[in-house]
Structure formats: C-alpha cells, structure tokens
Short mmCIF file of C-alpha atoms in Angstrom, two decimals:
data_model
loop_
_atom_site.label_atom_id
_atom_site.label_comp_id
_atom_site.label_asym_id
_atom_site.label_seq_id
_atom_site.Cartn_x
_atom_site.Cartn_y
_atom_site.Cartn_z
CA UNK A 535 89.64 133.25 113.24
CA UNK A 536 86.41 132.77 112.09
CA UNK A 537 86.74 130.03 109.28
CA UNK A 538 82.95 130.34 108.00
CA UNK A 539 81.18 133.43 107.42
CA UNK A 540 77.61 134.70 107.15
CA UNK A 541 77.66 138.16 106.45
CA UNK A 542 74.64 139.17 106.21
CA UNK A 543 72.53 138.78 109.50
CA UNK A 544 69.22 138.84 108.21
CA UNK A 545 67.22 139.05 104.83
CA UNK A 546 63.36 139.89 104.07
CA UNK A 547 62.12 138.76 100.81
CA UNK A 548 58.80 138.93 99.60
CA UNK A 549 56.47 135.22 99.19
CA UNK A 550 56.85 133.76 95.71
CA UNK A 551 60.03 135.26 95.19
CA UNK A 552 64.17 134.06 95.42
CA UNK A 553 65.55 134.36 98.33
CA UNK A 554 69.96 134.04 98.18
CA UNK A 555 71.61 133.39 100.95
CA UNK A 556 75.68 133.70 101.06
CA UNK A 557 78.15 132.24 102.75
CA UNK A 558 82.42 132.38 102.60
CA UNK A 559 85.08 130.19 104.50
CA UNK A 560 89.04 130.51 104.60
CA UNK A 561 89.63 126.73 105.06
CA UNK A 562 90.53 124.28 102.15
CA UNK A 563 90.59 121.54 103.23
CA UNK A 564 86.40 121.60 103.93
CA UNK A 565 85.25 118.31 102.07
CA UNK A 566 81.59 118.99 102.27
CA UNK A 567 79.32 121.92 102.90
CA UNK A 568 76.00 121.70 104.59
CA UNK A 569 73.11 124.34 105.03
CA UNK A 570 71.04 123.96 108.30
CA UNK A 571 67.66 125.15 109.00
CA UNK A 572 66.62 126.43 112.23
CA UNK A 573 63.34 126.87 113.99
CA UNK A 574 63.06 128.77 117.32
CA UNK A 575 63.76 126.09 120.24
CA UNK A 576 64.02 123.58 118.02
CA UNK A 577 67.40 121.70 116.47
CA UNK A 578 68.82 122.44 113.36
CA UNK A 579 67.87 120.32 111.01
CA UNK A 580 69.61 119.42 107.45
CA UNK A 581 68.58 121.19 104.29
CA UNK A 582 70.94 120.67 101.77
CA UNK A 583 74.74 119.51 101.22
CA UNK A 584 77.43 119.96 98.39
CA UNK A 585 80.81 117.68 98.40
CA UNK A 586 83.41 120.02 97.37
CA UNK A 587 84.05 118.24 93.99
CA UNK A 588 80.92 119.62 92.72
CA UNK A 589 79.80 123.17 91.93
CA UNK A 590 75.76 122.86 92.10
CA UNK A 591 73.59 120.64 93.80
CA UNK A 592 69.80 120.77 93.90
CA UNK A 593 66.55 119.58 96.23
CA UNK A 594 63.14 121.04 95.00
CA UNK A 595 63.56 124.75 95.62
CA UNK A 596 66.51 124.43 97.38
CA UNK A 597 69.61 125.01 95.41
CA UNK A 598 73.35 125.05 96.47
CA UNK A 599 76.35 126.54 94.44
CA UNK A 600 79.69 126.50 95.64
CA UNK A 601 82.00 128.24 93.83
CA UNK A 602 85.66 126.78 95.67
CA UNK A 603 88.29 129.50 93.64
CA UNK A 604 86.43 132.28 95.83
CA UNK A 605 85.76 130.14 98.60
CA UNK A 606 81.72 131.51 98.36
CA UNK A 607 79.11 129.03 98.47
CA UNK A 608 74.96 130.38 98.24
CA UNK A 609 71.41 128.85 98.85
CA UNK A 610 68.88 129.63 96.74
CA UNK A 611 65.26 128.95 97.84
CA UNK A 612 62.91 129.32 95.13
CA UNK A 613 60.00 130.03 95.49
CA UNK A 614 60.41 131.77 99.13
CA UNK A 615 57.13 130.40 101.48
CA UNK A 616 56.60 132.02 104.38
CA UNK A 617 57.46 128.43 105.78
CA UNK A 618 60.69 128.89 105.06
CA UNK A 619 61.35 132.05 107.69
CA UNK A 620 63.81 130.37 109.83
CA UNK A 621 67.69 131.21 110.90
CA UNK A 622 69.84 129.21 108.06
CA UNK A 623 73.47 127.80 108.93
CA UNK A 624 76.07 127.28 106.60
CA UNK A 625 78.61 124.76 107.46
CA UNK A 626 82.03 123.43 106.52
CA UNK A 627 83.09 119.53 107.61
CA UNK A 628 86.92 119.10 108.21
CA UNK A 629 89.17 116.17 108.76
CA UNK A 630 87.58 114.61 111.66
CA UNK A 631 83.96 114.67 110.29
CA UNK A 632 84.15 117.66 112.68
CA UNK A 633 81.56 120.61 111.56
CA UNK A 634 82.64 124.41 111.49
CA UNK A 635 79.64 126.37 110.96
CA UNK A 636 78.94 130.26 110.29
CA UNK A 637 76.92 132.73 112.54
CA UNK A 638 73.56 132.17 110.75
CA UNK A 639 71.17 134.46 108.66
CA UNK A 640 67.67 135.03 109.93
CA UNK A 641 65.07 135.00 106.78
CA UNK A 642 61.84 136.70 106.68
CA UNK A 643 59.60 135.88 104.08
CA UNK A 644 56.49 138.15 104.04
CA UNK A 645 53.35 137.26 102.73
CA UNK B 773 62.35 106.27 116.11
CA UNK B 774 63.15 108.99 118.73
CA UNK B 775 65.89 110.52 116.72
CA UNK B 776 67.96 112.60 118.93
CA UNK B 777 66.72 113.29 122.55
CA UNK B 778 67.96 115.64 125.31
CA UNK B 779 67.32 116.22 128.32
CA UNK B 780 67.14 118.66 130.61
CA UNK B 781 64.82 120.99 128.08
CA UNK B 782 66.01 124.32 130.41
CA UNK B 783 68.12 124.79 133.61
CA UNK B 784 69.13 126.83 135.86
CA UNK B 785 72.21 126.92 138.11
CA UNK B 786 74.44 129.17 140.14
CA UNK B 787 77.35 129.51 139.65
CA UNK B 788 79.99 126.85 140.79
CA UNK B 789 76.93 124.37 140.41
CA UNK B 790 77.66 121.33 138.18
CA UNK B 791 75.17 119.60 136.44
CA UNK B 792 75.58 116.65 133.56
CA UNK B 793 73.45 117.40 130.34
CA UNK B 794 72.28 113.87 128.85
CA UNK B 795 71.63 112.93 125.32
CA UNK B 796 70.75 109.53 123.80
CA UNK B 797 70.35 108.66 119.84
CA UNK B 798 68.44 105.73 118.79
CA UNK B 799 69.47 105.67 114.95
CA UNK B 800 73.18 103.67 115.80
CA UNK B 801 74.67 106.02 114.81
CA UNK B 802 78.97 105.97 115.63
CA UNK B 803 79.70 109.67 115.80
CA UNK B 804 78.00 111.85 118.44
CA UNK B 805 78.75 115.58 118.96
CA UNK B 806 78.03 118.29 121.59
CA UNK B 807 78.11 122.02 120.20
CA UNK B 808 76.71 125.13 122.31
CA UNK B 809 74.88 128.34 120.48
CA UNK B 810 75.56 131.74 121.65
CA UNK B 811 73.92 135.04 119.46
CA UNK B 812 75.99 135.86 116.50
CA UNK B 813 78.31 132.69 116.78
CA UNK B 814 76.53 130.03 115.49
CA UNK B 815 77.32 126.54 116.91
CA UNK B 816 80.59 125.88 118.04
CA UNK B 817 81.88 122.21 118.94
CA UNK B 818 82.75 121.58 122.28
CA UNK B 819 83.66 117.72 122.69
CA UNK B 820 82.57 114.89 120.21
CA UNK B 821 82.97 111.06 120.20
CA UNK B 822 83.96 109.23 116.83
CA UNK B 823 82.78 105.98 118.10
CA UNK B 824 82.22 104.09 121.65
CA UNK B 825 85.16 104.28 123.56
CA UNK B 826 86.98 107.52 122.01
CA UNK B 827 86.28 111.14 122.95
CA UNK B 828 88.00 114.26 121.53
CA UNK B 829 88.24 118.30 122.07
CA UNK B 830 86.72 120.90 119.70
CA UNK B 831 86.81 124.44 119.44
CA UNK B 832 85.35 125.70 122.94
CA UNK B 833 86.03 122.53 125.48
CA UNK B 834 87.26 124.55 128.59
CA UNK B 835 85.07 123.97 131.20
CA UNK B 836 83.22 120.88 130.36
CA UNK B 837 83.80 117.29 130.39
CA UNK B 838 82.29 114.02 128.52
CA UNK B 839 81.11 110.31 129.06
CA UNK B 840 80.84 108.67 126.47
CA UNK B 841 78.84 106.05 128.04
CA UNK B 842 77.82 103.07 125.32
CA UNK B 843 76.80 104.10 121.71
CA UNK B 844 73.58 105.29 122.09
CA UNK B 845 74.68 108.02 125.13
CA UNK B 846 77.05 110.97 124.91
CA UNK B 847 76.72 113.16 128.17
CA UNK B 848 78.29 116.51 128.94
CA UNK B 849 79.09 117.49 132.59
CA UNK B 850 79.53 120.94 133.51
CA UNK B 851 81.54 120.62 136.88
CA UNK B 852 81.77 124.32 138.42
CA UNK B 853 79.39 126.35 136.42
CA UNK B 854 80.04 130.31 135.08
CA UNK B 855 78.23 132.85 133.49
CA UNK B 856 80.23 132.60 130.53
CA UNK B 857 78.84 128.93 129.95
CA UNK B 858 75.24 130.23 129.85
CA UNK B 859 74.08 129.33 126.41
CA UNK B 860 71.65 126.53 124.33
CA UNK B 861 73.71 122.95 124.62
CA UNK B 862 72.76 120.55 121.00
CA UNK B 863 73.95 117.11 120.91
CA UNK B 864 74.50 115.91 117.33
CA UNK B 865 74.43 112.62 115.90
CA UNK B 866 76.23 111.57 112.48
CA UNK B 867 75.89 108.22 110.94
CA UNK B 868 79.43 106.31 109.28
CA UNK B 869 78.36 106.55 106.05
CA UNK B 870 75.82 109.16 103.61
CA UNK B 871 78.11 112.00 103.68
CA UNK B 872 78.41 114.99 106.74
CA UNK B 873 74.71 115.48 108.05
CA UNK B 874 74.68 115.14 111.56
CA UNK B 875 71.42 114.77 112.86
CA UNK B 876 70.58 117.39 116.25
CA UNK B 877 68.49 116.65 119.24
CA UNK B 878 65.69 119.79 120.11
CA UNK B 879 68.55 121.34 122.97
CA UNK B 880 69.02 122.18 126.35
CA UNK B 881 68.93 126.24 127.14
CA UNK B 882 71.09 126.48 130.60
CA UNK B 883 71.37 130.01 132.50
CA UNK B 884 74.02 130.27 135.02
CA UNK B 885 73.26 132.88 137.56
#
C-alpha cells in the first residue's frame, strides 16, 4: 500500500514559467510534509516543509499547499529556472519521526 | 562541517558477499536513518536509530542489519548479498528539534552480481 503518491512521473515546463507539482497520501496521522530535491548522484536535499496544521507555506519561489480534507498537497516553483530540473520527492513524517516518501517526479525546465 | 558522509561511493559484490556500508554525521544530530532508492519507488526506510543505543525496523529491513556504533556512526551490513538488494543506499540524519528535515549523505550505489 503505497501511502504517498506522485502521479505524475515527469513534467516539462518552459523557463520563466510555474511549474506544479502534486502529490496525495492515504495516511492521517502524517504530522509534517516535506518536498525533497534531487540531483543525479547526489542526496536529496530539503526544499520545503508544511506541518499539517497549516494549509500554505512559502520560501522564495517555492510554495507548498496542503489541502488535508483531500489528502493532496502541491509545490509550486515560480519562476521555473532551468536550475531547478531535478527529480522532486514528496514526503509524509509519521509517529516515529519516520519518513514515507512518494516515487518522485522528474522536472524539465527548458530554456 | 562535513554534513553527512558515506562511504563506499559504488560497490560491487556477488552474490552471498557481505559487505558493511558506513556513514558518519558530524552535526550531533540524535536520529540517523538508512533508506535505499530503487526506480519508481522512491526511498524506502530500511533500519533507523532514534538515538545512541536504540535501533528499529522500517519498511524494507529483510536482509540487512545495523550498528549503531556511538552518535556520530550508523552502519548497515549486508551479510549474504542478492540481486534483489542491488540499489543506491542514503543514510539520513535528523536533528531533535526544527521540525522533520532529515539531512542525507551523497549515497552508496551497490550492484550485486
């Protein structure tokens, strides 16, 4: 049972513009949620987070919404650099401080 | 400050091999946390220790075992390799407080032949 999903395996978006990533989960009892940025053979490393008492968080052109009665949260990178072509991770922490995280969406942002 | 460092970088065994993957964090962190990445599957947790002295399963721990060795060292032995554990090891490092980032080291990418 996959308990974080990333449904859509890849996105191209053009420089300048928004690029929306998307990301669902079946568990409740997630307490935070965490995007991840990943470079090829590199770590991830942290982007952004949202506790799940809030609905919005922002970080320069990175903005999170999570949006708990569908269980949907989305990243929003605005504007899209072609810096910013990477594999993104969504993640949901769980009692344990234990980190369940989705399959990952590979962005292309074209000059 | 280091961060989060692995080591091997890549490795090859055969199978029934065994081979302990080391990692070492130099922020004091108390939680440390080995995942593996396959295509498609994102990271999945294999073992992870809440502080020195304590070690607990995750999702995918068949197969491995860990040493949690002082605070700064969290190692993960494979002890009879298989092609099934072929795949890019992170260690992850996660402070007590400041909310659930866990910091990652740069990975290990084993093969198992």
């Amino acid at each position: 049972d996959q308990q974080v999903k990333q449904n859509s395996p890849s996105l191209s978006v053009q420089e300048g513009r928004i690029s929306i990533l998307n990301c669902d989960y079946t568990n409740s009892m997630f307490d935070y949620f965490l995007w991840y940025k990943k470079y090829p053979a590199e770590g991830p490393t942290f982007l952004i987070s949202i506790s799940s008492i809030k609905d919005k968080n922002e970080d320069g052109r990175f903005t999170v919404f999570l949006n708990k009665s569908a269980k949907h949260l989305s990243l929003h990178i605005v504007p899209s650099q072609p810096g910013d072509s990477a594999v993104y991770f969504c993640a949901g922490q769980a009692a344990g401080n234990k980190l369940t995280f989705g399959g990952g969406t590979r962005v292309l942002v074209k000059p | 400050n280091a961060g989060v460092t692995q080591t091997p970088k890549f490795q090859v065994l055969k199978t029934g091999q065994s081979m302990t993957l080391q990692c070492a964090q130099d922020m004091n962190h108390n939680s440390m946390y080995w995942y593996r990445q396959d295509p498609g599957m994102g990271l999945r947790l294999i073992y992870y220790s809440a502080s020195e002295g304590t070690t607990d399963k995750g999702e995918v721990p068949n197969g491995y075992n860990v040493s949690r060795l002082n605070k700064r060292e969290f190692s993960l032995r494979l002890e009879s390799a298989a092609p099934s554990q072929t795949s890019v090891y992170f260690c992850a490092s996660r402070p007590t407080s400041g909310g659930a980032k866990q910091f990652f080291g740069p990975g290990t990418r084993l093969t198992v032949l």
